[in-house]
Short mmCIF file of C-alpha atoms and ligand atoms in Angstrom, two decimals:
data_model
loop_
_atom_site.label_atom_id
_atom_site.label_comp_id
_atom_site.label_asym_id
_atom_site.label_seq_id
_atom_site.Cartn_x
_atom_site.Cartn_y
_atom_site.Cartn_z
CA MET X 1 22.48 -82.91 9.29
CA LYS X 2 19.24 -83.26 11.19
CA GLN X 3 20.41 -80.89 13.94
CA TYR X 4 21.07 -78.17 11.37
CA LEU X 5 17.79 -78.65 9.64
CA GLU X 6 15.96 -78.35 12.97
CA GLN X 7 17.85 -75.19 13.82
CA LEU X 8 16.78 -73.67 10.53
CA GLU X 9 13.27 -74.72 10.98
CA GLN X 10 13.20 -73.44 14.49
CA ALA X 11 14.65 -70.11 13.29
CA GLU X 12 11.96 -69.70 10.46
CA LYS X 13 9.33 -70.50 13.02
CA GLU X 14 10.20 -68.06 15.72
CA ALA X 15 11.87 -65.26 13.73
CA PRO X 16 8.74 -63.71 12.19
CA ALA X 17 7.13 -62.81 15.54
CA ARG X 18 10.46 -61.59 17.01
CA ILE X 19 11.22 -59.47 14.00
CA ASP X 20 7.79 -57.95 14.15
CA ALA X 21 8.21 -57.20 17.76
CA ALA X 22 11.47 -55.31 17.28
CA ALA X 23 10.60 -51.74 18.43
CA ASN X 24 13.60 -49.97 16.89
CA VAL X 25 16.52 -50.26 14.51
CA GLU X 26 18.92 -51.40 17.29
CA GLU X 27 16.66 -54.31 18.36
CA LEU X 28 16.35 -55.37 14.74
CA GLU X 29 20.09 -55.29 14.22
CA ALA X 30 20.57 -57.55 17.21
CA LEU X 31 18.24 -60.02 15.64
CA ARG X 32 19.86 -59.72 12.29
CA LEU X 33 23.20 -60.64 13.95
CA GLN X 34 21.57 -63.41 15.72
CA TYR X 35 20.25 -65.07 12.59
CA LEU X 36 22.36 -63.89 9.77
CA GLY X 37 25.52 -62.71 11.50
CA ARG X 38 28.98 -64.35 11.55
CA LYS X 39 28.03 -66.26 14.61
CA GLY X 40 24.42 -66.70 13.67
CA VAL X 41 22.34 -69.78 12.91
CA LEU X 42 22.80 -69.53 9.21
CA THR X 43 26.55 -69.26 9.36
CA ALA X 44 26.67 -72.23 11.65
CA ALA X 45 24.58 -74.42 9.27
CA LEU X 46 26.71 -73.41 6.35
CA GLN X 47 29.95 -74.11 8.23
CA GLY X 48 28.48 -77.50 9.01
CA LEU X 49 28.26 -78.35 5.34
CA GLY X 50 31.90 -79.39 5.29
CA SER X 51 31.35 -82.25 7.82
CA LEU X 52 28.36 -83.79 5.85
CA ALA X 53 28.29 -86.47 3.33
CA ALA X 54 28.43 -85.34 -0.36
CA GLU X 55 24.81 -86.12 -1.04
CA GLU X 56 23.49 -84.32 1.92
CA ARG X 57 25.31 -81.12 1.15
CA PRO X 58 23.06 -79.79 -1.55
CA VAL X 59 19.99 -80.61 0.57
CA LEU X 60 21.14 -78.60 3.48
CA GLY X 61 22.71 -75.82 1.26
CA LYS X 62 19.37 -75.40 -0.39
CA ARG X 63 17.47 -75.12 2.84
CA ALA X 64 20.01 -72.78 4.30
CA ASN X 65 19.64 -70.44 1.31
CA GLU X 66 15.80 -70.58 1.51
CA ALA X 67 15.87 -69.76 5.19
CA LYS X 68 18.52 -66.93 4.64
CA ASN X 69 16.33 -65.27 1.96
CA PHE X 70 13.20 -65.70 3.97
CA LEU X 71 14.79 -64.03 7.11
CA ALA X 72 16.55 -61.35 5.10
CA ALA X 73 13.30 -60.36 3.50
CA LEU X 74 11.53 -60.16 6.80
CA ILE X 75 14.20 -57.93 8.32
CA ASP X 76 14.28 -55.66 5.21
CA ARG X 77 10.50 -55.19 5.47
CA ARG X 78 10.65 -54.43 9.16
CA THR X 79 13.58 -52.01 8.64
CA ALA X 80 11.48 -50.13 6.12
CA GLU X 81 8.53 -50.03 8.55
CA LEU X 82 10.65 -48.78 11.40
CA GLU X 83 12.22 -46.15 9.20
CA GLU X 84 8.82 -44.90 8.17
CA LYS X 85 7.69 -44.84 11.79
CA ARG X 86 10.83 -42.85 12.83
CA LEU X 87 10.27 -40.28 10.05
CA ALA X 88 6.58 -39.88 11.02
CA GLU X 89 7.54 -39.31 14.63
CA ALA X 90 10.16 -36.70 13.67
CA VAL X 91 7.72 -34.83 11.63
CA ALA X 92 5.14 -34.87 14.42
CA LYS X 93 7.74 -33.70 16.87
CA SER X 94 8.89 -30.68 14.79
CA ARG X 95 5.21 -29.36 14.64
CA LEU X 96 5.73 -27.89 11.32
CA ASP X 97 2.34 -27.37 9.69
CA VAL X 98 3.31 -26.87 6.06
CA THR X 99 -0.33 -26.18 5.16
CA LEU X 100 -0.35 -22.87 7.31
CA PRO X 101 -0.25 -19.81 5.18
CA GLY X 102 3.04 -17.91 5.36
CA ALA X 103 3.27 -14.74 7.52
CA ARG X 104 2.78 -11.82 5.18
CA GLY X 105 5.02 -8.78 5.40
CA TRP X 106 3.71 -5.14 5.51
CA ASP X 107 3.55 -3.81 2.01
CA GLY X 108 3.23 -0.13 2.67
CA GLY X 109 1.42 2.13 0.20
CA LEU X 110 0.69 5.71 -0.69
CA HIS X 111 -1.21 8.08 1.64
CA PRO X 112 -4.78 8.82 0.43
CA LEU X 113 -3.87 12.49 0.00
CA THR X 114 -0.84 11.45 -2.10
CA LEU X 115 -3.08 9.26 -4.22
CA THR X 116 -5.48 12.21 -4.68
CA LEU X 117 -2.70 14.62 -5.42
CA ASP X 118 -1.05 12.33 -7.94
CA ARG X 119 -4.43 12.19 -9.89
CA LEU X 120 -4.80 15.98 -9.79
CA VAL X 121 -1.27 16.56 -11.00
CA GLU X 122 -1.79 13.99 -13.71
CA ILE X 123 -4.99 15.66 -14.97
CA PHE X 124 -3.52 19.23 -14.99
CA PHE X 125 -0.37 17.90 -16.64
CA SER X 126 -2.53 16.66 -19.43
CA LEU X 127 -4.00 20.20 -19.74
CA GLY X 128 -0.52 21.72 -20.15
CA PHE X 129 0.21 22.84 -16.54
CA THR X 130 3.49 22.08 -14.78
CA VAL X 131 4.01 21.95 -10.93
CA ALA X 132 5.54 24.96 -9.02
CA ASP X 133 6.45 25.01 -5.38
CA GLY X 134 6.86 27.60 -2.60
CA PRO X 135 7.82 27.92 1.06
CA GLU X 136 5.37 27.07 3.91
CA VAL X 137 6.92 29.79 6.06
CA GLU X 138 5.95 32.98 4.27
CA ASP X 139 5.81 36.78 4.69
CA GLU X 140 2.90 39.08 4.62
CA PHE X 141 3.85 40.40 1.21
CA HIS X 142 3.47 37.03 -0.50
CA ASN X 143 0.52 35.80 1.56
CA PHE X 144 -1.60 39.07 1.59
CA ASP X 145 -0.08 42.33 0.20
CA ALA X 146 0.87 41.09 -3.32
CA LEU X 147 -2.51 39.26 -3.39
CA ASN X 148 -4.35 42.55 -3.12
CA THR X 149 -5.59 41.84 0.42
CA PRO X 150 -6.27 44.97 2.31
CA ALA X 151 -4.49 45.77 5.63
CA ASP X 152 -7.70 45.34 7.57
CA HIS X 153 -8.80 42.15 5.90
CA PRO X 154 -10.05 39.65 8.56
CA ALA X 155 -7.81 36.76 7.16
CA ARG X 156 -4.74 38.72 8.29
CA ASP X 157 -6.03 38.58 11.92
CA SER X 158 -3.85 36.53 14.21
CA GLN X 159 -7.05 34.73 15.15
CA ASP X 160 -6.98 33.27 11.60
CA THR X 161 -3.26 33.18 10.65
CA PHE X 162 -0.35 31.71 12.59
CA TYR X 163 2.34 34.44 12.93
CA LEU X 164 5.92 33.68 13.89
CA ALA X 165 7.79 35.83 16.50
CA ASP X 166 9.80 37.47 13.67
CA GLY X 167 6.68 38.67 11.82
CA ARG X 168 6.69 35.89 9.23
CA LEU X 169 3.71 33.54 9.08
CA LEU X 170 2.67 30.01 8.02
CA ARG X 171 1.00 30.49 4.64
CA SER X 172 -2.75 30.40 4.91
CA GLN X 173 -3.18 29.69 1.12
CA THR X 174 -1.15 28.30 -1.79
CA SER X 175 -1.94 31.51 -3.70
CA THR X 176 1.48 32.66 -2.34
CA VAL X 177 3.08 30.49 -5.07
CA GLN X 178 1.34 32.54 -7.79
CA VAL X 179 3.21 35.64 -6.53
CA ARG X 180 6.59 33.90 -6.16
CA TYR X 181 6.30 32.26 -9.52
CA MET X 182 5.35 35.45 -11.47
CA GLN X 183 8.17 37.31 -9.65
CA ALA X 184 10.69 34.73 -10.97
CA ASN X 185 9.25 33.99 -14.47
CA GLN X 186 7.85 35.90 -17.39
CA PRO X 187 4.54 34.99 -19.09
CA PRO X 188 3.12 32.81 -20.43
CA VAL X 189 2.38 30.93 -17.20
CA ARG X 190 0.58 27.67 -16.66
CA ILE X 191 1.27 26.23 -13.29
CA ILE X 192 -0.36 24.39 -10.43
CA ALA X 193 1.00 24.65 -6.91
CA PRO X 194 -0.13 21.92 -4.46
CA GLY X 195 0.92 22.16 -0.79
CA ARG X 196 0.27 22.46 2.87
CA VAL X 197 -1.49 25.52 4.32
CA TYR X 198 -2.20 26.55 7.95
CA ARG X 199 -5.02 28.32 9.62
CA ARG X 200 -6.10 28.80 13.25
CA ASP X 201 -9.05 26.52 13.05
CA THR X 202 -10.40 24.44 15.93
CA PRO X 203 -10.03 20.76 14.71
CA ASP X 204 -13.34 18.91 14.15
CA ALA X 205 -14.55 16.49 11.53
CA SER X 206 -14.39 19.05 8.70
CA HIS X 207 -11.72 21.50 10.02
CA SER X 208 -7.96 21.01 10.52
CA PRO X 209 -5.37 23.74 11.25
CA ILE X 210 -3.24 21.97 8.75
CA PHE X 211 -4.76 21.12 5.32
CA HIS X 212 -3.81 21.04 1.63
CA GLN X 213 -4.62 23.20 -1.40
CA LEU X 214 -3.94 23.11 -5.03
CA GLU X 215 -3.53 26.49 -6.73
CA GLY X 216 -3.73 27.05 -10.45
CA LEU X 217 -2.48 30.04 -12.43
CA TYR X 218 -2.72 30.70 -16.15
CA VAL X 219 -1.39 33.92 -17.65
CA ASP X 220 -1.19 34.84 -21.34
CA GLN X 221 -2.59 37.55 -23.70
CA GLY X 222 -6.23 37.59 -24.23
CA VAL X 223 -7.21 34.98 -21.66
CA THR X 224 -11.04 34.97 -20.96
CA PHE X 225 -13.35 33.68 -18.36
CA GLY X 226 -14.39 31.27 -21.05
CA ASP X 227 -10.85 29.82 -20.97
CA LEU X 228 -11.15 29.39 -17.12
CA LYS X 229 -14.57 27.65 -17.53
CA TYR X 230 -13.23 25.31 -20.23
CA THR X 231 -10.20 24.43 -18.24
CA LEU X 232 -12.10 23.54 -15.04
CA GLU X 233 -14.72 21.62 -17.02
CA GLN X 234 -12.06 19.52 -18.66
CA PHE X 235 -10.56 18.97 -15.17
CA ALA X 236 -13.99 17.96 -13.70
CA HIS X 237 -14.70 15.49 -16.50
CA GLN X 238 -11.42 13.70 -15.85
CA MET X 239 -11.60 13.85 -12.00
CA PHE X 240 -15.32 13.24 -11.44
CA GLY X 241 -16.39 11.49 -14.60
CA PRO X 242 -17.46 12.62 -18.13
CA GLY X 243 -21.07 13.09 -16.97
CA SER X 244 -20.11 15.64 -14.25
CA SER X 245 -21.23 19.24 -14.48
CA LEU X 246 -20.09 22.41 -12.79
CA ARG X 247 -21.93 25.38 -11.41
CA PHE X 248 -20.24 28.81 -11.10
CA ARG X 249 -21.51 31.16 -8.40
CA PRO X 250 -20.39 34.85 -8.21
CA SER X 251 -18.14 35.36 -5.33
CA PHE X 252 -15.31 37.59 -4.07
CA PHE X 253 -11.59 37.07 -3.61
CA PRO X 254 -9.17 40.02 -3.22
CA PHE X 255 -6.86 38.59 -5.95
CA THR X 256 -9.46 37.97 -8.65
CA GLU X 257 -11.96 40.05 -10.50
CA PRO X 258 -14.57 38.82 -11.35
CA SER X 259 -14.50 35.83 -8.91
CA ALA X 260 -16.58 32.68 -8.56
CA GLU X 261 -17.04 29.65 -6.45
CA VAL X 262 -17.50 26.46 -8.31
CA ASP X 263 -19.64 23.38 -7.30
CA VAL X 264 -19.59 20.02 -8.98
CA ARG X 265 -22.91 18.16 -9.28
CA CYS X 266 -22.93 15.66 -6.44
CA VAL X 267 -20.92 12.57 -7.53
CA PHE X 268 -22.99 10.36 -5.34
CA CYS X 269 -26.61 11.32 -5.86
CA LYS X 270 -26.03 12.94 -9.25
CA GLY X 271 -27.82 16.03 -8.07
CA LYS X 272 -30.92 14.45 -6.46
CA GLY X 273 -29.85 15.36 -2.94
CA CYS X 274 -28.09 13.11 -0.36
CA SER X 275 -26.34 13.31 3.00
CA VAL X 276 -22.94 13.95 1.41
CA CYS X 277 -24.15 17.06 -0.49
CA LYS X 278 -26.42 17.96 2.39
CA GLN X 279 -29.50 17.59 0.13
CA THR X 280 -28.33 20.45 -2.10
CA GLY X 281 -27.26 18.17 -5.06
CA TRP X 282 -23.93 20.15 -5.32
CA MET X 283 -20.51 20.02 -3.69
CA GLU X 284 -18.37 23.09 -3.51
CA ILE X 285 -14.89 22.30 -4.83
CA LEU X 286 -13.00 25.49 -5.54
CA GLY X 287 -12.66 29.20 -5.81
CA CYS X 288 -11.49 31.01 -8.99
CA GLY X 289 -11.58 34.12 -11.09
CA MET X 290 -9.64 36.42 -13.42
CA VAL X 291 -6.39 37.65 -11.97
CA ASP X 292 -6.87 41.08 -10.53
CA PRO X 293 -4.68 43.81 -12.37
CA ALA X 294 -3.40 44.88 -8.93
CA VAL X 295 -1.76 41.37 -8.63
CA PHE X 296 -0.02 41.71 -11.90
CA GLN X 297 1.20 45.13 -10.84
CA ALA X 298 2.57 43.72 -7.54
CA VAL X 299 4.67 41.21 -9.38
CA GLY X 300 5.79 43.58 -12.12
CA TYR X 301 3.67 42.26 -15.03
CA ASP X 302 2.04 44.85 -17.16
CA PRO X 303 -1.74 44.61 -16.52
CA GLU X 304 -2.48 46.29 -19.89
CA ARG X 305 -0.73 43.46 -21.67
CA TRP X 306 -1.34 40.38 -19.62
CA THR X 307 -4.51 38.57 -18.63
CA GLY X 308 -5.05 35.38 -16.72
CA PHE X 309 -7.14 33.24 -14.45
CA ALA X 310 -6.48 31.58 -11.15
CA PHE X 311 -8.21 28.88 -9.03
CA GLY X 312 -7.59 27.23 -5.70
CA MET X 313 -9.03 23.99 -4.42
CA GLY X 314 -8.91 22.00 -1.11
CA ILE X 315 -7.18 18.65 -1.72
CA ASP X 316 -8.42 17.16 1.69
CA ARG X 317 -12.06 17.77 0.77
CA ILE X 318 -11.77 16.22 -2.57
CA CYS X 319 -9.83 13.27 -1.20
CA MET X 320 -12.48 12.69 1.44
CA THR X 321 -15.24 12.90 -1.05
CA MET X 322 -13.70 10.50 -3.56
CA MET X 323 -12.54 8.04 -0.94
CA GLY X 324 -15.54 8.07 1.39
CA ILE X 325 -13.55 9.51 4.38
CA ASN X 326 -15.77 11.31 6.93
CA ASP X 327 -13.26 13.06 9.23
CA ILE X 328 -10.49 15.23 8.03
CA ARG X 329 -8.36 14.54 11.10
CA LEU X 330 -7.84 10.97 9.90
CA LEU X 331 -5.70 12.43 7.12
CA LEU X 332 -3.09 13.65 9.53
CA GLU X 333 -3.07 11.06 12.27
CA SER X 334 -0.84 8.43 10.54
CA GLU X 335 -3.05 5.65 11.97
CA LEU X 336 -1.98 2.46 10.25
CA GLY X 337 -5.46 0.79 10.62
CA PHE X 338 -6.93 3.67 8.65
CA LEU X 339 -4.01 4.02 6.18
CA SER X 340 -3.83 0.41 5.31
CA GLN X 341 -7.24 0.57 3.65
CA PHE X 342 -6.04 2.55 0.68
N1 LIG E 1 -6.89 31.23 -1.84
C1 LIG E 1 -8.36 30.94 -1.72
C2 LIG E 1 -8.68 30.30 -0.42
O1 LIG E 1 -7.79 29.95 0.28
C3 LIG E 1 -8.74 29.98 -2.92
C4 LIG E 1 -8.73 30.68 -4.16
C5 LIG E 1 -9.84 31.37 -4.65
C6 LIG E 1 -7.58 30.64 -5.02
C7 LIG E 1 -9.82 31.90 -5.91
C8 LIG E 1 -7.48 31.33 -6.08
C9 LIG E 1 -8.68 31.94 -6.61
O2 LIG E 1 -6.49 31.31 -6.99
O3 LIG E 1 -8.62 32.58 -7.82
O4 LIG E 1 -9.77 30.25 -0.09
#
């Protein structure tokens, strides 16, 4: 009996330090076997019970149980500690910083010219216009003759217009679509025609051989210059704000008579004069006028019966003004650093 009690005491004395010192689950398992296993100290004590006197048995039994609970608790606690340590090490080793922001994908977006065009189309749609289209490779008839442009007009010069080997050309203005639309449709007409145009210009911050125009054409009976002014003013209020105002200056275009160039009061300085409007207080935005009877004749409309107005504006210029872009070439360069700002 005494020998068993001593063994138990000895185990309780030495076990805490040894259990604490176990560096991993394997070492701990070895200790568990040593104390609590089939060949361990506890089992030996319990097996010894049979050889003891009846009054000694409960005494040793009680001690053995106490020692067993004590050791089992120590081992359980150390197991939990080691498990926690193992987890912490695994996490550290995987180097996963869950607080890092995720990698963001590229969203894509609309080109500034598309954004501008969408707005222009939306406004003219609200004024009753629909969108018409025409080819970029054109002929002299649609680009010049039908638009009442004389044979010796400087715009026809190959210094200004790109001609193809077969005599066709890259359209230099969207006014071509007026001609095509009237040839194919009877009045009344209310169309806008946005698109690319081409001119032999040397590229710089404000010139590009490829740029974009939006043409407008309105044909009906009894159309007046007042209708033209009203339409463009409604457009300006929506595009540049309700406080905007327009200025019409007499001008000349072969396909309209009378003709005007139209300025909008500078949207930045409100007319005071700034670097954007070159201190003039105004920004030129479009050309316009009443459709020349010669154009109606060219497309087979009766000039005695039909009247109309037309206008043409540069989309690139409007886009640059509205979005603060200072070089027209940026609009064609497809540079992502630039485009991702819009
Ligand atoms: N086509 C002209 C240009 O490229 C712009 C223009 C002016 C269009 C007057 C028109 C207009 O329809 O009536 O400069």
